Amino acid sequence: MPFDIALDRVRIGIVGLGYVGLPLAVELSKRYPTLGFDINAARIAELREGRDSSLEVEPEELRSAPLRYSSDEQDLKECNVLIVTVPTPINDHKEPDFRPLESASRTLGRVIQPGSLVIYESTVYPGATEEVCVPIIEEVSGLRFNQDFFAGYSPERINPGDKEHRLPTIKKVTSGSTPEVADFVDVLYRSIIRAGTHKASSIRVAEAAKVIENTQRDVNIALINELALIFNRLGIDTEEVLDAAGSKWNFLPFRPGLVGGHCIGVDPYYLTHKAQAIGYHPEIILAGRRLNDSMGAYVASRVIKLMMQRDMLHAGSRVLVLGLTFKENCPDLRNTRVVDIVHELTDYGIGADVHDPWVNPDEAEAEYGIRPIAEPALGTYDAVILAVAHHQFRDLGPEHIRAFGKPGAVLYDVKLVLPAEAVDGRL
C-alpha cells in the first residue's frame, strides 16, 4: 500500500519517556493526539502526578500538556505514527548495546498497524535503523517494509540540563525510507520545531550526521585534555593558555574535563564499531576515547601527589568529591566519569565521600555502589575535589569549599570553576 498518512489524521505514540521522549511527547501533544508509553510503571505514575524526575520538563508545562500516558503496549495500537526514543548504551566491552532498541522494535512489531510509520530518534551507526530495527518489526508483525509500514529517522538533539537550548529551538535533522515519507517526517517535525529542519537524503545520512556530532566533540575535548596534561607538566595554567588562544576569532572554545554521559562518551563507539565491521580501523576516534576515559585516574593521581607534598596523605586520609552527575545542573548519572576518580582513590586506600545535591542517593548506590552523603562536615577532609560545576558549588565559593577540608587540605578544581589563585591544582 502507498504511504497515506495526513497530518490531520496523525495519532502519535512515543516509546520511551526519558530525557528525549518526554519533551518530544509534550511538544507533539500540543498539536496532535499523543500517547506517551514507557515500560517503567513508576515513571508513568510520576508523570501522571505531574512530576518529572529528570527535571527536563517544568511541572506547569507537564500538567498543562494534553498528553496521555500508558505502560500497556496494547494502547499503542491506536497510533499510526510511532516514535522510538529509547537509550542506546554500550556494554562492558565498549560495543553497541542494542537491547533497548531491539526490545522497543519487538514491541512495535506486536502493535503496529498496516500503513503506520515508525520514526527512530535513538543514536545509532549508519544503517542500523534498516539493518537492525526494521527486520525485527517485519519478523514480529509479518508486515513488509515500505509496503505495509514505513520508517523515518530524526536524531535527538536534547542537551540535558540546558534551559536555553530546548527542543523547539534546536534545528532537527529528518529523513524517511521513501521520498514521500521523508517529506511527511520533515513536515511533522517542522510543525513543532521553531528552529526549522534539515531534510537528509536518506536515513543512513541522518544516522551518520548524528553520530559524528558527538564524535567531533569527543575528539576536540580529547585534544584539549592532552594539552592540559602537557601544560600541567610545564607548569602553565591551561585556562590561561585557552583564554589567550581564544582571542583569535576561529579558535574553538573547548575546555578540558571528564567526558561522560549518554552521548559524547558513548556515541563514538557506535561509529567505530561499524567502521571495524567494514574493515576500517579508526585511529583518531579511538585514541580520543582512550585519552578521555583516562582523565578520572589522572585527576586522582594529581590529587594524591598534592596530598603527599602537603603531608596530607596518611592512613585514614579522606577526600571529598563534590558532584557525581556527568554534567552540571542535571540529575543524570549515566556513564558519569566522576566514578573513575572515586574508584582510583579507593584503590589507593583513600576514603572518598561524594556529595551531590542533584542526585538520588538510591539511584547512585544501585548504579555505582556509591551513596552520596547529605551534607559534608566542615574541617573533615584532607582534600576536596570539585568535580561537577553545579550552581550550588559555584555559589559556595572557594572559601566555603575549602572549609570542608582540614588546615592545609588540597583543593582541586576539575571544572575550572574557581579562580586559579584560590585552588591548589586544576586541569
Coordinates of C-alpha atoms in Angstrom, one line a residue:
M1 CA 0.0 0.0 0.0
P2 CA 1.3 3.6 -0.7
F3 CA 2.1 5.8 2.3
D4 CA -1.0 7.7 3.1
I5 CA -0.9 9.5 6.5
A6 CA -2.1 13.1 6.6
L7 CA -1.3 15.5 9.5
D8 CA -5.0 15.8 10.4
R9 CA -5.1 12.0 10.9
V10 CA -1.9 11.7 12.9
R11 CA -2.1 9.7 16.2
I12 CA 1.3 9.7 17.8
G13 CA 2.8 7.2 20.2
I14 CA 6.1 8.0 21.9
V15 CA 8.0 4.8 23.0
G16 CA 10.3 5.8 25.9
L17 CA 9.7 8.8 28.2
G18 CA 13.2 9.7 29.4
Y19 CA 15.2 12.9 28.7
V20 CA 14.5 12.7 25.0
G21 CA 11.0 11.2 24.8
L22 CA 9.2 13.3 27.4
P23 CA 10.0 16.8 26.0
L24 CA 9.1 15.5 22.5
A25 CA 5.8 14.0 23.7
V26 CA 4.9 17.2 25.4
E27 CA 5.5 19.3 22.3
L28 CA 3.7 17.0 20.0
S29 CA 0.7 16.7 22.3
K30 CA 0.1 20.4 21.8
R31 CA -0.7 19.8 18.2
Y32 CA -1.6 16.1 17.8
P33 CA -3.3 13.3 19.8
T34 CA -0.3 11.9 21.6
L35 CA 0.3 8.8 23.9
G36 CA 3.4 8.6 26.0
F37 CA 4.5 4.9 26.5
D38 CA 7.1 3.6 28.9
I39 CA 7.7 0.1 30.3
N40 CA 8.5 1.6 33.7
A41 CA 5.2 1.8 35.5
A42 CA 6.8 4.0 38.2
R43 CA 7.8 6.5 35.6
I44 CA 4.2 6.6 34.2
A45 CA 2.8 7.1 37.7
E46 CA 5.1 10.1 38.5
L47 CA 4.3 11.7 35.1
R48 CA 0.5 11.3 35.7
E49 CA 1.1 13.1 39.0
G50 CA 2.8 16.0 37.1
R51 CA 6.3 15.2 38.3
D52 CA 9.4 14.7 36.1
S53 CA 12.4 13.3 38.0
S54 CA 14.6 14.1 35.0
L55 CA 13.8 17.8 35.5
E56 CA 13.6 18.3 31.7
V57 CA 10.0 19.5 31.7
E58 CA 8.7 22.1 34.2
P59 CA 5.8 20.9 36.4
E60 CA 3.4 23.6 35.0
E61 CA 4.1 22.6 31.4
L62 CA 3.8 18.9 32.2
R63 CA 0.4 19.4 33.9
S64 CA -1.0 21.5 31.1
A65 CA 0.1 19.2 28.3
P66 CA -2.8 17.2 26.8
L67 CA -0.7 14.1 26.9
R68 CA -1.9 10.6 27.8
Y69 CA 0.4 8.0 29.5
S70 CA 0.5 4.2 29.5
S71 CA 2.7 1.3 30.3
D72 CA 0.3 -1.1 28.4
E73 CA 1.7 -1.7 25.0
Q74 CA -1.7 -2.6 23.6
D75 CA -2.6 1.1 23.8
L76 CA -0.1 1.8 21.1
K77 CA -2.3 0.0 18.6
E78 CA -4.4 3.2 18.2
C79 CA -1.3 5.1 17.0
N80 CA -0.3 5.4 13.3
V81 CA 3.0 7.3 14.0
L82 CA 5.3 5.6 16.5
I83 CA 8.4 7.4 17.6
V84 CA 11.2 5.4 19.4
T85 CA 13.3 7.4 21.9
V86 CA 14.9 4.6 24.0
P87 CA 18.6 4.7 25.1
T88 CA 21.4 3.3 23.0
P89 CA 24.2 2.5 25.6
I90 CA 27.4 0.4 25.2
N91 CA 28.3 -2.8 27.0
D92 CA 31.3 -3.6 29.2
H93 CA 33.4 -4.2 26.1
K94 CA 32.5 -0.8 24.7
E95 CA 30.4 -2.3 22.0
P96 CA 26.9 -1.1 21.0
D97 CA 24.2 -2.5 23.3
F98 CA 21.1 -2.7 21.1
R99 CA 18.9 -4.5 23.7
P100 CA 16.7 -1.4 24.5
L101 CA 16.3 -0.7 20.7
E102 CA 15.6 -4.3 19.9
S103 CA 13.1 -4.6 22.7
A104 CA 11.3 -1.5 21.5
S105 CA 11.3 -2.8 18.0
R106 CA 9.7 -6.1 19.1
T107 CA 7.1 -4.1 21.0
L108 CA 6.3 -2.2 17.8
G109 CA 6.1 -5.4 15.9
R110 CA 3.4 -6.6 18.2
V111 CA 1.3 -3.5 17.9
I112 CA 2.0 -1.8 14.6
Q113 CA -1.0 -1.5 12.2
P114 CA -0.8 -1.6 8.4
G115 CA 0.1 1.8 6.9
S116 CA 1.9 3.0 10.0
L117 CA 5.1 5.0 10.3
V118 CA 7.9 4.3 12.7
I119 CA 10.4 7.0 13.4
Y120 CA 13.6 6.3 15.4
E121 CA 15.4 9.1 17.3
S122 CA 18.0 6.9 19.2
T123 CA 21.6 7.4 18.2
V124 CA 23.0 4.6 16.1
Y125 CA 25.6 3.9 13.5
P126 CA 24.8 4.5 9.8
G127 CA 22.5 1.7 8.6
A128 CA 21.3 0.4 12.0
T129 CA 17.7 1.5 11.6
E130 CA 17.2 -0.5 8.4
E131 CA 19.6 -3.3 9.3
V132 CA 18.8 -3.9 13.0
C133 CA 15.4 -2.4 13.8
V134 CA 13.2 -2.8 10.7
P135 CA 13.9 -6.5 10.3
I136 CA 12.6 -7.1 13.9
I137 CA 9.4 -5.3 13.1
E138 CA 9.0 -7.3 9.9
E139 CA 9.6 -10.6 11.6
V140 CA 7.3 -10.0 14.6
S141 CA 4.5 -8.2 12.7
G142 CA 4.5 -10.2 9.4
L143 CA 4.3 -6.8 7.6
R144 CA 6.6 -5.8 4.8
F145 CA 8.9 -2.8 5.0
N146 CA 8.0 0.1 2.6
Q147 CA 4.8 -1.7 1.6
D148 CA 2.8 -2.4 4.8
F149 CA 4.7 0.0 7.1
F150 CA 7.3 2.8 6.7
A151 CA 10.3 4.2 8.6
G152 CA 11.9 7.5 9.4
Y153 CA 14.9 8.7 11.4
S154 CA 15.2 12.1 13.1
P155 CA 18.1 12.0 15.6
E156 CA 17.5 13.6 19.1
R157 CA 19.5 16.7 20.0
I158 CA 18.4 17.1 23.6
N159 CA 21.0 18.6 25.9
P160 CA 20.1 17.6 29.5
G161 CA 20.0 20.4 32.0
D162 CA 20.2 23.1 29.3
K163 CA 17.3 25.5 29.8
E164 CA 18.3 27.7 26.9
H165 CA 18.5 25.2 24.0
R166 CA 15.2 23.4 24.2
L167 CA 13.6 21.0 21.7
P168 CA 11.7 23.7 19.7
T169 CA 14.8 25.9 19.4
I170 CA 17.2 23.2 18.1
K171 CA 17.2 22.5 14.3
K172 CA 16.1 19.0 13.6
V173 CA 17.5 16.6 11.0
T174 CA 14.8 14.5 9.4
S175 CA 14.7 11.6 6.9
G176 CA 12.4 8.8 5.6
S177 CA 12.5 5.4 3.9
T178 CA 10.9 6.8 0.8
P179 CA 10.7 10.4 -0.7
E180 CA 7.1 10.7 0.4
V181 CA 7.8 9.5 3.9
A182 CA 10.8 11.9 4.1
D183 CA 8.6 14.8 3.2
F184 CA 6.0 13.8 5.8
V185 CA 8.5 13.3 8.6
D186 CA 10.0 16.8 7.8
V187 CA 6.6 18.5 7.8
L188 CA 5.7 16.7 11.1
Y189 CA 8.8 17.9 12.9
R190 CA 8.7 21.4 11.3
S191 CA 5.3 21.8 12.9
I192 CA 6.8 21.8 16.4
I193 CA 10.4 22.9 15.8
R194 CA 10.6 26.7 15.6
A195 CA 14.3 26.5 14.6
G196 CA 13.4 24.5 11.4
T197 CA 14.5 21.3 10.0
H198 CA 17.2 19.8 7.7
K199 CA 15.9 17.0 5.5
A200 CA 18.6 14.5 4.7
S201 CA 18.6 12.4 1.5
S202 CA 18.4 9.1 3.3
I203 CA 18.1 7.5 6.8
R204 CA 21.8 6.5 6.6
V205 CA 22.9 10.1 6.1
A206 CA 20.8 11.3 9.1
E207 CA 22.2 8.5 11.3
A208 CA 25.7 9.4 10.3
A209 CA 25.1 13.1 10.9
K210 CA 24.0 12.4 14.4
V211 CA 26.8 10.1 15.4
I212 CA 29.5 12.4 14.2
E213 CA 28.1 15.4 16.1
N214 CA 29.2 13.9 19.4
T215 CA 32.3 12.1 17.9
Q216 CA 33.6 15.5 16.8
R217 CA 33.1 17.0 20.3
D218 CA 34.8 13.9 21.9
V219 CA 37.9 14.3 19.7
N220 CA 38.1 18.0 20.3
I221 CA 37.8 17.6 24.1
A222 CA 40.5 14.8 23.9
L223 CA 42.9 17.3 22.2
I224 CA 42.3 19.9 25.0
N225 CA 42.7 17.2 27.7
E226 CA 46.0 16.2 26.2
L227 CA 47.1 19.8 26.0
A228 CA 46.2 20.1 29.7
L229 CA 48.4 17.1 30.5
I230 CA 51.3 18.8 28.7
F231 CA 50.8 22.2 30.2
N232 CA 50.5 20.8 33.7
R233 CA 53.9 19.3 33.3
L234 CA 55.2 22.6 32.0
G235 CA 53.8 24.4 35.0
I236 CA 51.5 26.5 32.8
D237 CA 47.9 27.2 33.6
T238 CA 45.7 25.6 30.9
E239 CA 42.8 28.1 31.2
E240 CA 45.2 31.0 30.7
V241 CA 46.5 29.4 27.6
L242 CA 43.0 28.7 26.3
D243 CA 41.9 32.3 27.1
A244 CA 44.9 33.6 25.2
A245 CA 44.4 31.4 22.2
G246 CA 40.6 32.1 22.3
S247 CA 41.3 35.7 21.4
K248 CA 41.6 34.6 17.8
W249 CA 38.2 34.5 16.1
N250 CA 38.3 31.0 14.8
F251 CA 39.7 29.2 17.9
L252 CA 37.2 26.6 19.1
P253 CA 36.3 27.2 22.8
F254 CA 36.6 23.7 24.2
R255 CA 37.7 23.1 27.8
P256 CA 39.4 20.1 29.5
G257 CA 37.4 17.7 31.7
L258 CA 35.7 14.4 32.3
V259 CA 33.8 13.1 29.3
G260 CA 30.8 11.1 30.3
G261 CA 27.0 11.0 29.8
H262 CA 24.8 9.1 27.4
C263 CA 26.1 10.9 24.2
I264 CA 29.7 12.1 23.9
G265 CA 31.3 9.3 25.9
V266 CA 29.2 6.6 24.1
D267 CA 28.2 7.5 20.6
P268 CA 31.8 7.3 19.1
Y269 CA 31.8 3.6 19.9
Y270 CA 28.8 3.1 17.6
L271 CA 30.7 4.6 14.7
T272 CA 33.9 2.8 15.4
H273 CA 32.0 -0.5 15.7
K274 CA 30.5 0.0 12.3
A275 CA 33.9 1.1 10.8
Q276 CA 35.6 -2.0 12.1
A277 CA 32.8 -4.2 10.8
I278 CA 33.5 -2.9 7.3
G279 CA 37.3 -3.4 7.7
Y280 CA 38.5 0.0 8.7
H281 CA 40.3 0.6 12.0
P282 CA 39.6 4.2 13.2
E283 CA 42.7 5.6 14.9
I284 CA 41.9 9.2 15.9
I285 CA 38.4 8.5 17.3
L286 CA 39.6 5.6 19.4
A287 CA 42.7 7.5 20.6
G288 CA 40.5 10.3 21.7
R289 CA 38.2 7.8 23.6
R290 CA 41.2 6.2 25.4
L291 CA 42.5 9.6 26.5
N292 CA 39.2 10.9 27.7
D293 CA 38.5 7.7 29.6
S294 CA 41.8 8.1 31.4
M295 CA 41.2 11.5 32.8
G296 CA 39.5 10.4 36.0
A297 CA 42.5 8.3 37.0
Y298 CA 44.8 11.3 36.1
V299 CA 42.8 13.7 38.4
A300 CA 43.1 11.2 41.3
S301 CA 46.8 10.8 40.8
R302 CA 47.3 14.6 40.7
V303 CA 45.4 15.0 43.9
I304 CA 47.3 12.2 45.6
K305 CA 50.7 13.9 44.6
L306 CA 49.5 17.2 46.0
M307 CA 48.4 15.5 49.2
M308 CA 51.9 13.9 49.6
Q309 CA 53.5 17.3 49.0
R310 CA 51.4 18.8 51.8
D311 CA 51.8 15.9 54.1
M312 CA 48.1 15.2 53.9
L313 CA 48.4 11.6 52.8
H314 CA 48.3 9.1 55.6
A315 CA 46.4 6.1 56.9
G316 CA 42.8 7.2 57.2
S317 CA 43.1 10.0 54.7
R318 CA 39.7 11.2 53.4
V319 CA 38.8 13.1 50.2
L320 CA 35.5 14.9 49.5
V321 CA 34.3 14.7 45.9
L322 CA 31.8 17.4 45.0
G323 CA 29.5 16.2 42.3
L324 CA 28.7 12.9 40.8
T325 CA 26.4 13.5 37.7
F326 CA 28.0 13.6 34.3
K327 CA 27.4 17.3 33.9
E328 CA 26.3 20.3 35.9
N329 CA 22.8 21.2 37.0
C330 CA 21.1 18.0 36.0
P331 CA 20.4 14.7 37.8
D332 CA 21.7 12.4 35.0
L333 CA 24.2 9.8 36.3
R334 CA 24.5 7.8 33.0
N335 CA 28.2 7.0 32.2
T336 CA 29.5 9.6 34.7
R337 CA 33.3 9.5 34.8
V338 CA 33.4 11.0 38.3
V339 CA 33.2 7.4 39.5
D340 CA 36.7 6.9 37.9
I341 CA 38.1 9.4 40.4
V342 CA 36.3 7.7 43.3
H343 CA 37.4 4.2 42.4
E344 CA 41.0 5.3 41.8
L345 CA 41.2 7.0 45.2
T346 CA 39.7 3.9 47.0
D347 CA 42.2 1.7 45.1
Y348 CA 44.9 3.6 46.9
G349 CA 43.2 3.0 50.2
I350 CA 41.9 6.6 50.5
G351 CA 38.4 7.1 51.8
A352 CA 36.2 9.1 49.5
D353 CA 32.8 10.8 50.3
V354 CA 30.7 12.1 47.5
H355 CA 28.2 15.0 47.8
D356 CA 25.8 15.9 45.1
P357 CA 22.5 17.8 45.7
W358 CA 21.2 16.8 42.3
V359 CA 21.5 13.0 42.8
N360 CA 19.0 10.4 44.0
P361 CA 21.2 8.5 46.6
D362 CA 19.4 5.2 46.0
E363 CA 19.9 5.5 42.2
A364 CA 23.6 6.3 42.7
E365 CA 24.1 3.3 45.1
A366 CA 22.2 0.9 42.8
E367 CA 24.2 2.0 39.7
Y368 CA 27.7 2.6 41.1
G369 CA 27.8 1.3 44.6
I370 CA 28.4 4.9 45.8
R371 CA 26.0 6.5 48.2
P372 CA 26.3 10.3 48.3
I373 CA 26.3 12.0 51.7
A374 CA 23.7 14.5 52.5
E375 CA 25.9 17.2 54.0
P376 CA 29.7 17.2 54.3
A377 CA 31.1 18.1 57.7
L378 CA 33.4 21.1 57.9
G379 CA 37.1 20.6 58.7
T380 CA 37.0 16.9 57.9
Y381 CA 38.8 16.2 54.7
D382 CA 42.5 16.0 53.6
A383 CA 41.5 17.0 50.1
V384 CA 38.4 18.4 48.3
I385 CA 37.8 17.8 44.6
L386 CA 35.3 20.0 42.7
A387 CA 34.3 17.5 40.0
V388 CA 31.0 18.9 38.7
A389 CA 30.1 22.6 38.2
H390 CA 26.7 22.6 39.9
H391 CA 25.4 26.1 40.6
Q392 CA 25.3 25.2 44.3
F393 CA 29.0 24.7 44.3
R394 CA 29.7 27.8 42.3
D395 CA 27.6 29.8 44.9
L396 CA 29.6 28.4 47.8
G397 CA 32.8 30.0 46.6
P398 CA 36.4 28.9 47.3
E399 CA 36.5 29.8 51.0
H400 CA 33.4 27.8 51.9
I401 CA 34.6 24.8 49.8
R402 CA 38.0 25.0 51.5
A403 CA 36.3 24.9 54.8
F404 CA 35.3 21.3 54.2
G405 CA 39.0 20.5 54.5
K406 CA 41.4 20.4 57.3
P407 CA 44.0 23.2 57.6
G408 CA 46.4 22.7 54.7
A409 CA 44.0 20.4 52.8
V410 CA 44.3 20.2 49.0
L411 CA 41.6 21.9 46.8
Y412 CA 41.5 20.6 43.2
D413 CA 39.2 22.1 40.6
V414 CA 38.3 19.7 37.7
K415 CA 35.9 22.1 36.0
L416 CA 37.9 25.4 36.1
V417 CA 35.1 26.9 38.2
L418 CA 37.2 28.7 40.8
P419 CA 40.0 31.3 40.3
A420 CA 43.4 29.8 39.7
E421 CA 44.9 31.5 42.8
A422 CA 42.1 30.0 45.0
V423 CA 43.0 26.4 44.3
D424 CA 46.0 24.1 44.6
G425 CA 45.5 22.3 41.3
R426 CA 43.2 22.1 38.3
L427 CA 43.0 20.7 34.8

